[in-house]
Short mmCIF file of C-alpha atoms and ligand atoms in Angstrom, two decimals:
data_model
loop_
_atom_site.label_atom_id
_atom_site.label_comp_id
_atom_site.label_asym_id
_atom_site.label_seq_id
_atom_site.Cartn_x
_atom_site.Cartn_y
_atom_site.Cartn_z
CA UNK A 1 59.67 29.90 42.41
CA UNK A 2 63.37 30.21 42.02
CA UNK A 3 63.79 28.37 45.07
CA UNK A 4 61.47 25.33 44.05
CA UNK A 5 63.37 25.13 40.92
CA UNK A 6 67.00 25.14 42.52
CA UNK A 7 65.53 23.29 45.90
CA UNK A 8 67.87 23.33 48.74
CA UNK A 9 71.08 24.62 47.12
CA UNK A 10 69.38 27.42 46.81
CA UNK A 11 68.73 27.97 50.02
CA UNK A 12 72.35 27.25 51.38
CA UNK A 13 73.04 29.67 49.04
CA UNK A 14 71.04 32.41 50.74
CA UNK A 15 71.71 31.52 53.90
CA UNK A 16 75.54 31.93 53.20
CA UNK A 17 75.11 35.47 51.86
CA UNK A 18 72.95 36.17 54.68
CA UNK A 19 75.90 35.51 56.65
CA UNK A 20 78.42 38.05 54.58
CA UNK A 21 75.53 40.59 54.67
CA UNK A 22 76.07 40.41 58.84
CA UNK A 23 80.03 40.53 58.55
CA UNK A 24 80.31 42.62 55.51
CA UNK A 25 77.57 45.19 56.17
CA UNK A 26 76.63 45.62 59.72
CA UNK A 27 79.67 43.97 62.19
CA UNK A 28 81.64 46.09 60.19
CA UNK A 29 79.76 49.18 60.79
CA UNK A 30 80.35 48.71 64.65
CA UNK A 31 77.02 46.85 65.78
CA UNK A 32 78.15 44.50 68.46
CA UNK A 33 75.32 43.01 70.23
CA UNK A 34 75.22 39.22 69.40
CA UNK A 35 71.07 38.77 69.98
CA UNK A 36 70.82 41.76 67.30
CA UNK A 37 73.53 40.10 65.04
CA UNK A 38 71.61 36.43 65.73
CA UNK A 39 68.47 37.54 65.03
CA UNK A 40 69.85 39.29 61.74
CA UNK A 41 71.08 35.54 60.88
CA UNK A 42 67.66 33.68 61.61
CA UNK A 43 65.04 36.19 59.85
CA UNK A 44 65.34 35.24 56.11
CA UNK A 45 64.98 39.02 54.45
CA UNK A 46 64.52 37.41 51.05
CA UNK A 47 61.28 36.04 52.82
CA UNK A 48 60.17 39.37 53.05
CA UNK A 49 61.29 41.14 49.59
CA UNK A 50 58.76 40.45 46.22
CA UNK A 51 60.14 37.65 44.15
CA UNK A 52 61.64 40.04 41.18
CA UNK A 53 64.15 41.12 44.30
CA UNK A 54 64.48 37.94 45.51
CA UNK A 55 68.29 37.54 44.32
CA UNK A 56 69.28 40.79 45.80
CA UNK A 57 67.23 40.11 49.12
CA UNK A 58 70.98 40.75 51.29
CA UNK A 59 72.14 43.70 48.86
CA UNK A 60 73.34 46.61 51.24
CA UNK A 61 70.18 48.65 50.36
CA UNK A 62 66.70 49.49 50.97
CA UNK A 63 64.15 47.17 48.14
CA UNK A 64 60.69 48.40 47.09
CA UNK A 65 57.63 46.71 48.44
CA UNK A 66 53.82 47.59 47.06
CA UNK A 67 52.19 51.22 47.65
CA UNK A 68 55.63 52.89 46.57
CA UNK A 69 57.14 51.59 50.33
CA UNK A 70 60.38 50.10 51.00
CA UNK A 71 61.77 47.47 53.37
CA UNK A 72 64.82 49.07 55.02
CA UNK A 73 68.45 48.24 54.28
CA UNK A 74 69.46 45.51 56.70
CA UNK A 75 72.09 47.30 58.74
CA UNK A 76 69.70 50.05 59.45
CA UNK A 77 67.32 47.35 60.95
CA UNK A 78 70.01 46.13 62.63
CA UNK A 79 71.53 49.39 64.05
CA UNK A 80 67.33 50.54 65.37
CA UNK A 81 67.10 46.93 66.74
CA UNK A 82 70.11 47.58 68.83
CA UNK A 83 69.28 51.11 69.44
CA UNK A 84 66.19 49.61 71.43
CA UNK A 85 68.01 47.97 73.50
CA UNK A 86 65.97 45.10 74.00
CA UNK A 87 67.36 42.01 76.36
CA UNK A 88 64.26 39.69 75.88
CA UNK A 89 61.66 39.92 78.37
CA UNK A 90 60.12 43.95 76.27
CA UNK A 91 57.00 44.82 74.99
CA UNK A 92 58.01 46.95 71.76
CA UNK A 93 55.49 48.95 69.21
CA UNK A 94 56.88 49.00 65.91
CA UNK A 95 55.40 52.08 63.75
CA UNK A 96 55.22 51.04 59.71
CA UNK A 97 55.01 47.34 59.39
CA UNK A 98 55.64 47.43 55.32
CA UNK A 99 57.42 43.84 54.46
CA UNK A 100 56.98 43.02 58.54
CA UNK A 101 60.43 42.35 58.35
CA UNK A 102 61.89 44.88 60.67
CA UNK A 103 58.76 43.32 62.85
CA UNK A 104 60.11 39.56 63.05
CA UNK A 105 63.90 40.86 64.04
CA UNK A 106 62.02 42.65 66.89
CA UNK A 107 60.57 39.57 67.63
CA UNK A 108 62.98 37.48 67.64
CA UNK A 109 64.81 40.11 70.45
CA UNK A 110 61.45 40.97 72.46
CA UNK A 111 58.58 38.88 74.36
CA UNK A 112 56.22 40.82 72.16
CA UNK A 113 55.44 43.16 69.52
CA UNK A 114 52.98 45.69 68.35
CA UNK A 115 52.85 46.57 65.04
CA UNK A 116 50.90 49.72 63.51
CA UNK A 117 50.63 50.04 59.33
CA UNK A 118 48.74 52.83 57.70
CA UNK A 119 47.54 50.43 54.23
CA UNK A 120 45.28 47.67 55.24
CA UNK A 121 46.89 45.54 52.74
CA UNK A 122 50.58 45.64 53.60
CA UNK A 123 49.07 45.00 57.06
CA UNK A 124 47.37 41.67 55.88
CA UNK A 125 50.10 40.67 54.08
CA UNK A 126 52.86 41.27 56.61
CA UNK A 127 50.61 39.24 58.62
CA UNK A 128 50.36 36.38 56.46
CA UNK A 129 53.96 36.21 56.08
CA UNK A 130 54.47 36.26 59.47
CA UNK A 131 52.07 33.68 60.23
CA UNK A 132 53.23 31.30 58.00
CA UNK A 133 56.95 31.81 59.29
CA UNK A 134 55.61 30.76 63.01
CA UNK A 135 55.62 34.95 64.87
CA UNK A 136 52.99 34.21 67.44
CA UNK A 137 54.17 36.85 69.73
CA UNK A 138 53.33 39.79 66.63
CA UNK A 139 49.97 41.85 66.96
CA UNK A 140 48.62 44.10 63.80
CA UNK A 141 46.99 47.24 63.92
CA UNK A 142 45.82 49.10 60.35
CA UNK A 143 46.11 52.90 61.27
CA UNK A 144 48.21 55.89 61.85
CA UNK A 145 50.76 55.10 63.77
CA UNK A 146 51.43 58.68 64.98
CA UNK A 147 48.87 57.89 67.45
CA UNK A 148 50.21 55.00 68.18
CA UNK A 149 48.68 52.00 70.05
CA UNK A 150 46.93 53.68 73.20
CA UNK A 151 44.99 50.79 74.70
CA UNK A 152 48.16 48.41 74.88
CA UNK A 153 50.89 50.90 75.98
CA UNK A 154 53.31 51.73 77.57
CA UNK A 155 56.20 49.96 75.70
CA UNK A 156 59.45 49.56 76.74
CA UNK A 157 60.53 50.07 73.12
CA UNK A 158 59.40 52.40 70.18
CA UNK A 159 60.37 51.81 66.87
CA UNK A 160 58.89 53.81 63.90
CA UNK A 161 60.49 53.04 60.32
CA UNK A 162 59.05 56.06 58.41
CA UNK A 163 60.29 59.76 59.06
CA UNK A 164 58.28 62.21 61.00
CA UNK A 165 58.77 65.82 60.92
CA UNK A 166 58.77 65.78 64.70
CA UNK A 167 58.62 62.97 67.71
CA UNK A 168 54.94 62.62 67.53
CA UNK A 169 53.78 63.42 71.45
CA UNK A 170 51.11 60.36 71.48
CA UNK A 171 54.66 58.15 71.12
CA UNK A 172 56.40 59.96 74.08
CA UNK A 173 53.08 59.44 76.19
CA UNK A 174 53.18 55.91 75.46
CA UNK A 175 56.87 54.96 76.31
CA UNK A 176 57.47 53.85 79.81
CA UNK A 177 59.76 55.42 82.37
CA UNK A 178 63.42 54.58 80.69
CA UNK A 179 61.82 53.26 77.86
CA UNK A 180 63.62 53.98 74.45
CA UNK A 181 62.36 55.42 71.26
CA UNK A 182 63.91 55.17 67.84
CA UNK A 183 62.73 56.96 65.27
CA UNK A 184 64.13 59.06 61.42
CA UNK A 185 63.19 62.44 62.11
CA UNK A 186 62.75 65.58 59.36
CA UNK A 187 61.55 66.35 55.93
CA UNK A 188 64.44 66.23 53.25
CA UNK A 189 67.40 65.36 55.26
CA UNK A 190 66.26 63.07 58.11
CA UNK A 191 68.70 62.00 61.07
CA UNK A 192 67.28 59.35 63.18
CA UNK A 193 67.03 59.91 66.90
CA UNK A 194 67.48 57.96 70.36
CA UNK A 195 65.26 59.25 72.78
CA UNK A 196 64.89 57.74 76.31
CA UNK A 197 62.24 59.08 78.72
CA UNK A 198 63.23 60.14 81.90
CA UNK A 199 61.35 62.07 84.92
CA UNK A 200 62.42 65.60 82.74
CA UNK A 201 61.44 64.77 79.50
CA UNK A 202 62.92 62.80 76.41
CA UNK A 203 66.58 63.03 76.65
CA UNK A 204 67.25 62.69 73.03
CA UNK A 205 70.73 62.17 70.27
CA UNK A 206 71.27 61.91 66.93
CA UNK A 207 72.98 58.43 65.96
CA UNK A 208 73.40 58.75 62.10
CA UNK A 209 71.86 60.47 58.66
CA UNK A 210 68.61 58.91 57.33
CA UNK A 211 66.62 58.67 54.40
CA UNK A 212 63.26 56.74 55.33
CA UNK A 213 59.76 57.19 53.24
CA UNK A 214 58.03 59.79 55.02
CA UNK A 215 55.09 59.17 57.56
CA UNK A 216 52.06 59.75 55.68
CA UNK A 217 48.81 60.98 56.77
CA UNK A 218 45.82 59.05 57.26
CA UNK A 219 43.72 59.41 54.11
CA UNK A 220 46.43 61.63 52.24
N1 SAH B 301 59.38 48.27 58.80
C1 SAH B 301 59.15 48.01 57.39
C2 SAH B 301 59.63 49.15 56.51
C3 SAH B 301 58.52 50.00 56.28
S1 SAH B 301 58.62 51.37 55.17
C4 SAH B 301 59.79 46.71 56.93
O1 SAH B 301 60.58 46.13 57.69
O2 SAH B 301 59.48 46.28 55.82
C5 SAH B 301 57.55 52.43 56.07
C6 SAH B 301 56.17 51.92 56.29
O3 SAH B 301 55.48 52.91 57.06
C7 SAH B 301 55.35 51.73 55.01
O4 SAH B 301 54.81 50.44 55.00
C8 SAH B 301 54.27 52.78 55.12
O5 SAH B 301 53.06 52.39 54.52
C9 SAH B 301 54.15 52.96 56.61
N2 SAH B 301 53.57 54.24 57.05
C10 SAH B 301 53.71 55.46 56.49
N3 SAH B 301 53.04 56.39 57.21
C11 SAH B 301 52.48 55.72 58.26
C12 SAH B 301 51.66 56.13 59.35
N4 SAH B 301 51.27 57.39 59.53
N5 SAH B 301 51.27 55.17 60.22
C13 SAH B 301 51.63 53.87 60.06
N6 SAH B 301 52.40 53.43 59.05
C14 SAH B 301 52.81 54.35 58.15
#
């Protein structure tokens, strides 16, 4: 609405924050690589936010979407994006579509992408969103997501954007050899983990303090 009534200026306008939101907020907290920083540029967040939010769509936080979820604050999508380590050619599962915007920066960096939500309606209307934005490479899945998506693994790339008490094992089973998994882990305080799978195991680190909605149960 805003942007009908203001037309174009508008949008310069947003696309020129978007642009201090990348130097300001996530360049400056030491995430280099340019795909992760393009794709930051090209996915409008404010597409993604509900319209009361829409003039603080590149505010250095996490904004509230429907169900009592949250889209995440843009430099922690940014810092899990480059955390995956994705170069182009990766098939990625992404656990906790919400918005669907962490979904279409994963796109943007991977052949292809697997999303898993546990409401059927942030689901559809991720999907909606990203259909009408052009994603043809994103595929939706209403469920839980500890389980992940069994019949379409292994990934290269896991990335789940609400906090588990522990690296669900259906998510380790699923990642290919090397493959990388992201993912907030604890109840209270969270740190979110790196954890590539080698021939021993996952060989796991902490990369920074979290605080992501916690992954819910189906039915709870
Ligand atoms: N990636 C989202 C942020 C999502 S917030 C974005 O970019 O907007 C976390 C999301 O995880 C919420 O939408 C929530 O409904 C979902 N979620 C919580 N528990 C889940 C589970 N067990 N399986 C799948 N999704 C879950």
């Amino acid at each position: 609405m805003i942007q009908k009534l203001l037309g174009q200026k508008y949008g310069d306008y947003l696309a020129f924050i978007r642009r201090q939101m990348i130097k300001d907020q996530i360049e400056s907290r030491g995430v280099k690589d340019p795909r992760v920083l393009a794709a930051m540029d090209k996915v409008c967040r404010h597409c993604f936010v509900t319209e009361d939010m829409l003039s603080r769509s590149y505010e250095d936080y996490p904004l509230p979407l429907a169900r009592g979820q949250t889209i995440s604050q843009p430099y922690i999508v940014a810092l899990m994006s480059e955390l995956a380590g994705l170069a182009g050619g990766e098939r990625v599962l992404e656990i906790g579509t919400g918005s669907g915007y962490q979904a279409a920066v994963l796109a943007e960096l991977a052949a292809e992408v697997d999303t898993v939500e546990l409401f059927a309606d942030l689901s559809a209307a991720a999907q909606a969103r990203l259909a009408k934005l052009g994603y043809a490479n994103i595929n939706f899945r209403t469920g839980d997501g500890a389980a992940g998506w069994p019949e379409r693994a292994p990934y290269d790339a896991i990335v789940v954007t609400c906090a588990a008490p522990a690296i669900p094992e259906a998510l380790a089973a699923q990642l290919k050899p090397g493959g990388r998994l992201v993912i907030p882990v604890g109840t209270g305080a969270q740190e979110l983990r790196l954890a590539i799978k080698t021939p021993e195991g996952l060989k796991e680190r902490a990369v920074a303090g979290v605080s992501f909605v916690p992954m819910l149960r189906e039915g709870a």
